[in-house]
Structure formats: structure tokens, C-alpha cells
């Protein structure tokens, strides 16, 4: 059972922004920035870990530290915050160049989460389509390792902005003393601003550097 709390809009500092971006200008925004994955690569090589699974762990930890990226509307249209979020990730099928979705429950204990997500990756690697019973407290994360992009975004025409984060990672490349990987985050402007996106990139770099 997913736990959450309701946001007290009367005391929330962003209440006017929230109302504006839900009533007058229903937009979402996205931001792309490079992160240095040199330490993550060292960690994965030293411990025999899969880069994608370890990166998803770092992304989920970073997002979890920011309340604005755990927000959603309940059945009564009230703004709420999940206690935790779950990564819904994609994986590629080389045989037909399609992808599938899968989700794994999150644990801040790296070995616990890593073992769970790699087990799911192995179980569903040949299963085409969407894994059933997706939890309500999911966010989307994927990787396009073929392209070191400088921008990325997606929209649903005439649709509602997504309150859950959409994170896309790209191809990492050597850049001077760093190994940079582009990361893009998309979110409804109703729940987050550029400040929160910047905070995500700062926290993500901290999580990437923290694995040892």
C-alpha cells in the first residue's frame, strides 16, 4: 500500500504558482544538463555492476530527496506527496529494435535494490510490452545510449502535463577530466520550477559520487 500525505495549499509557498499552472497555463518544462559518471563507472567496474541499473538507483535517490518530484493528484483532485517513488524503466530489444517497460520497487539500500532490478531485467528481458500492475507512485526513466544529446523533450498533444518526473539519460563521453552523460528531466510546471530541476542535478551528482 503506497503511503502519501496531502499538501496544505493555504500554507504552501508555491500555492499561487500551482494555481496559475493548473488553471491558466497548463505547461510542463524540461531541462538537460551533463553529469559526471566517472565515479559510477569506476564503481561498476570494481563491483561488476550493470551501469544502467546503478544509474537508475542514483536517479531515484536524487528524485526522492525532493518533495516536488513525488507529487500527484488523488481521486479527489487534491495535491498529495508520495512517501516514496518507484522507477518505471525501459529496456531495449535488439532483435526488433523495440523497447518495453518494467518497474522495480525501490530500496535505498543499494544491494537490495540492485539485486531486485537486475532480477527483473533478467526475468522480463525477452517479454515484449508493458509489465502489468504498474504502481501508482511510479516515475519514468530511460536511456538512449546511442546519442549524447544536448536537449530532449516530449509532449502529449492536448494532454495534461505529467506530475511524475520523466528522466532520460544519454550516451556518456570523455570530456577533459570528466566523463559526462546528458540527463534530461521533464515535469509539470505546476509542481516544480527551474530551481527544483537544478536541485535534482546537484543531488544526482552527489549520489553518483557517493557510491564506493
Tab-separated table of C-alpha atoms in Angstrom:
chain	number	residue	atom	x	y	z
A	1	UNK	CA	0.000	0.000	0.000
A	2	UNK	CA	1.523	3.293	-1.106
A	3	UNK	CA	1.575	5.993	1.572
A	4	UNK	CA	1.165	9.699	0.935
A	5	UNK	CA	0.185	12.989	2.558
A	6	UNK	CA	-1.970	15.861	1.315
A	7	UNK	CA	-0.374	19.226	0.578
A	8	UNK	CA	-1.795	22.121	2.594
A	9	UNK	CA	-2.249	24.584	-0.269
A	10	UNK	CA	-3.012	27.505	2.055
A	11	UNK	CA	0.418	27.295	3.677
A	12	UNK	CA	2.386	26.022	0.668
A	13	UNK	CA	4.751	28.753	-0.644
A	14	UNK	CA	4.097	27.690	-4.255
A	15	UNK	CA	0.289	27.841	-3.968
A	16	UNK	CA	-0.111	30.786	-6.384
A	17	UNK	CA	2.249	29.204	-8.908
A	18	UNK	CA	0.395	25.906	-8.599
A	19	UNK	CA	-2.981	27.551	-9.251
A	20	UNK	CA	-1.616	29.539	-12.184
A	21	UNK	CA	-0.055	26.497	-13.852
A	22	UNK	CA	-3.131	24.312	-13.273
A	23	UNK	CA	-5.761	26.871	-14.263
A	24	UNK	CA	-4.273	29.446	-16.653
A	25	UNK	CA	-1.149	27.976	-18.265
A	26	UNK	CA	-1.037	24.170	-18.170
A	27	UNK	CA	2.542	23.603	-19.235
A	28	UNK	CA	5.427	21.359	-18.404
A	29	UNK	CA	9.092	22.134	-18.783
A	30	UNK	CA	12.240	20.125	-19.285
A	31	UNK	CA	15.906	20.717	-18.595
A	32	UNK	CA	19.012	18.928	-19.834
A	33	UNK	CA	22.398	19.017	-18.116
A	34	UNK	CA	25.552	16.863	-18.097
A	35	UNK	CA	26.540	14.843	-15.046
A	36	UNK	CA	29.963	13.308	-14.431
A	37	UNK	CA	29.651	9.494	-14.293
A	38	UNK	CA	33.351	8.781	-13.829
A	39	UNK	CA	32.893	7.530	-10.273
A	40	UNK	CA	29.859	5.462	-11.238
A	41	UNK	CA	31.853	3.770	-13.999
A	42	UNK	CA	34.680	3.005	-11.565
A	43	UNK	CA	32.175	1.602	-9.068
A	44	UNK	CA	30.506	-0.596	-11.679
A	45	UNK	CA	33.824	-1.921	-12.980
A	46	UNK	CA	35.100	-2.632	-9.464
A	47	UNK	CA	31.960	-4.461	-8.349
A	48	UNK	CA	30.799	-5.996	-11.617
A	49	UNK	CA	27.562	-3.967	-11.613
A	50	UNK	CA	25.408	-3.030	-14.576
A	51	UNK	CA	25.722	0.689	-15.319
A	52	UNK	CA	22.043	1.237	-16.203
A	53	UNK	CA	20.751	-0.399	-13.018
A	54	UNK	CA	23.203	1.542	-10.832
A	55	UNK	CA	22.339	4.809	-12.607
A	56	UNK	CA	18.613	4.229	-12.005
A	57	UNK	CA	19.391	3.786	-8.302
A	58	UNK	CA	21.168	7.174	-8.235
A	59	UNK	CA	18.384	8.916	-10.180
A	60	UNK	CA	15.714	7.519	-7.860
A	61	UNK	CA	17.645	8.529	-4.736
A	62	UNK	CA	18.109	12.062	-6.076
A	63	UNK	CA	14.436	12.466	-7.015
A	64	UNK	CA	13.327	11.039	-3.672
A	65	UNK	CA	15.146	13.836	-1.837
A	66	UNK	CA	12.898	16.468	-3.467
A	67	UNK	CA	9.239	16.560	-2.416
A	68	UNK	CA	8.155	18.295	-5.635
A	69	UNK	CA	9.115	15.243	-7.676
A	70	UNK	CA	6.922	12.958	-5.562
A	71	UNK	CA	3.660	14.876	-6.113
A	72	UNK	CA	0.401	13.710	-7.672
A	73	UNK	CA	-3.351	14.333	-7.571
A	74	UNK	CA	-5.522	11.849	-5.689
A	75	UNK	CA	-9.027	10.694	-6.666
A	76	UNK	CA	-10.480	13.847	-5.104
A	77	UNK	CA	-8.203	16.064	-7.238
A	78	UNK	CA	-6.162	17.049	-4.156
A	79	UNK	CA	-2.422	17.639	-4.439
A	80	UNK	CA	-0.515	14.984	-2.500
A	81	UNK	CA	3.038	13.748	-1.952
A	82	UNK	CA	4.107	10.106	-2.059
A	83	UNK	CA	6.337	8.879	0.759
A	84	UNK	CA	8.393	7.036	-1.884
A	85	UNK	CA	8.523	6.694	-5.658
A	86	UNK	CA	9.252	3.670	-7.841
A	87	UNK	CA	11.281	3.689	-11.076
A	88	UNK	CA	9.435	2.546	-14.190
A	89	UNK	CA	12.279	1.904	-16.627
A	90	UNK	CA	12.610	0.890	-20.261
A	91	UNK	CA	14.828	-1.750	-21.820
A	92	UNK	CA	15.726	-2.370	-25.438
A	93	UNK	CA	15.041	-5.448	-27.587
A	94	UNK	CA	17.909	-5.788	-30.116
A	95	UNK	CA	16.038	-8.350	-32.218
A	96	UNK	CA	13.295	-5.949	-33.369
A	97	UNK	CA	14.599	-2.575	-32.066
A	98	UNK	CA	11.570	-2.026	-29.818
A	99	UNK	CA	11.504	-1.371	-26.088
A	100	UNK	CA	9.448	-2.496	-23.132
A	101	UNK	CA	8.577	-1.000	-19.768
A	102	UNK	CA	9.189	-2.574	-16.387
A	103	UNK	CA	9.147	-1.372	-12.796
A	104	UNK	CA	11.006	-2.369	-9.645
A	105	UNK	CA	10.198	-1.419	-6.062
A	106	UNK	CA	12.805	0.927	-4.622
A	107	UNK	CA	15.052	0.485	-1.611
A	108	UNK	CA	17.709	2.986	-0.527
A	109	UNK	CA	19.920	0.013	0.324
A	110	UNK	CA	21.920	-0.381	-2.889
A	111	UNK	CA	22.452	-4.185	-2.815
A	112	UNK	CA	18.737	-4.752	-2.116
A	113	UNK	CA	17.587	-2.548	-4.980
A	114	UNK	CA	20.326	-3.672	-7.375
A	115	UNK	CA	19.517	-7.343	-6.853
A	116	UNK	CA	15.804	-6.655	-7.361
A	117	UNK	CA	16.134	-4.561	-10.521
A	118	UNK	CA	18.678	-6.851	-12.198
A	119	UNK	CA	16.431	-9.829	-11.410
A	120	UNK	CA	13.519	-8.008	-13.070
A	121	UNK	CA	15.714	-7.100	-16.046
A	122	UNK	CA	16.628	-10.765	-16.471
A	123	UNK	CA	13.058	-12.013	-15.993
A	124	UNK	CA	11.478	-9.572	-18.444
A	125	UNK	CA	14.310	-9.074	-20.956
A	126	UNK	CA	12.507	-11.108	-23.634
A	127	UNK	CA	8.961	-10.090	-22.698
A	128	UNK	CA	7.537	-7.589	-25.160
A	129	UNK	CA	5.091	-4.928	-23.999
A	130	UNK	CA	4.273	-3.416	-20.627
A	131	UNK	CA	4.772	-5.170	-17.296
A	132	UNK	CA	1.331	-5.330	-15.598
A	133	UNK	CA	0.268	-3.877	-12.237
A	134	UNK	CA	2.304	-0.693	-12.511
A	135	UNK	CA	2.185	1.062	-9.109
A	136	UNK	CA	0.568	4.483	-8.812
A	137	UNK	CA	3.711	6.022	-7.314
A	138	UNK	CA	5.916	5.458	-10.371
A	139	UNK	CA	8.150	7.816	-12.329
A	140	UNK	CA	9.626	7.169	-15.794
A	141	UNK	CA	13.325	6.667	-16.510
A	142	UNK	CA	15.014	5.529	-19.704
A	143	UNK	CA	18.324	5.660	-21.551
A	144	UNK	CA	19.327	6.362	-25.160
A	145	UNK	CA	22.952	5.177	-25.063
A	146	UNK	CA	23.395	5.784	-28.805
A	147	UNK	CA	23.174	9.587	-28.566
A	148	UNK	CA	24.983	12.211	-26.494
A	149	UNK	CA	22.089	14.637	-26.834
A	150	UNK	CA	22.063	18.279	-25.746
A	151	UNK	CA	18.281	18.519	-25.357
A	152	UNK	CA	15.330	16.185	-25.086
A	153	UNK	CA	11.593	16.597	-24.572
A	154	UNK	CA	8.219	15.019	-25.233
A	155	UNK	CA	4.620	16.202	-25.033
A	156	UNK	CA	1.146	14.734	-25.334
A	157	UNK	CA	-0.821	16.946	-27.719
A	158	UNK	CA	-3.799	18.476	-25.889
A	159	UNK	CA	-2.936	16.326	-22.870
A	160	UNK	CA	-2.324	17.194	-19.242
A	161	UNK	CA	1.258	17.831	-18.067
A	162	UNK	CA	2.750	14.881	-16.198
A	163	UNK	CA	3.164	15.414	-12.457
A	164	UNK	CA	5.548	12.470	-12.276
A	165	UNK	CA	9.138	13.068	-13.455
A	166	UNK	CA	10.298	11.739	-16.817
A	167	UNK	CA	14.072	11.240	-16.840
A	168	UNK	CA	16.133	10.324	-19.918
A	169	UNK	CA	19.857	9.533	-19.847
A	170	UNK	CA	22.076	9.639	-22.938
A	171	UNK	CA	25.447	8.417	-24.164
A	172	UNK	CA	28.375	9.269	-21.899
A	173	UNK	CA	31.574	10.698	-23.397
A	174	UNK	CA	35.026	11.694	-22.165
A	175	UNK	CA	35.215	15.456	-21.652
A	176	UNK	CA	38.574	16.626	-20.300
A	177	UNK	CA	38.946	15.256	-16.780
A	178	UNK	CA	35.297	14.149	-16.673
A	179	UNK	CA	33.087	11.534	-18.278
A	180	UNK	CA	29.873	13.411	-18.971
A	181	UNK	CA	26.454	11.904	-19.525
A	182	UNK	CA	23.488	14.072	-20.612
A	183	UNK	CA	20.413	13.771	-18.434
A	184	UNK	CA	17.016	15.314	-19.156
A	185	UNK	CA	14.134	15.798	-16.733
A	186	UNK	CA	10.560	16.741	-17.698
A	187	UNK	CA	7.908	17.752	-15.153
A	188	UNK	CA	4.675	19.735	-14.857
A	189	UNK	CA	5.388	23.391	-14.056
A	190	UNK	CA	2.505	23.222	-11.561
A	191	UNK	CA	4.613	21.214	-9.126
A	192	UNK	CA	8.191	22.265	-9.877
A	193	UNK	CA	10.319	25.118	-11.187
A	194	UNK	CA	13.814	25.501	-12.607
A	195	UNK	CA	15.125	25.646	-9.036
A	196	UNK	CA	13.892	22.111	-8.344
A	197	UNK	CA	15.333	20.812	-11.625
A	198	UNK	CA	18.676	22.365	-10.707
A	199	UNK	CA	18.450	20.785	-7.276
A	200	UNK	CA	17.842	17.405	-8.906
A	201	UNK	CA	21.036	17.675	-10.962
A	202	UNK	CA	23.007	18.702	-7.878
A	203	UNK	CA	21.661	15.794	-5.846
A	204	UNK	CA	22.150	13.383	-8.744
A	205	UNK	CA	25.830	14.299	-8.944
A	206	UNK	CA	26.142	13.769	-5.181
A	207	UNK	CA	24.546	10.318	-5.454
A	208	UNK	CA	26.745	9.367	-8.416
A	209	UNK	CA	29.847	10.378	-6.453
A	210	UNK	CA	28.710	8.655	-3.244
A	211	UNK	CA	28.874	5.043	-4.473
A	212	UNK	CA	32.068	3.297	-3.421
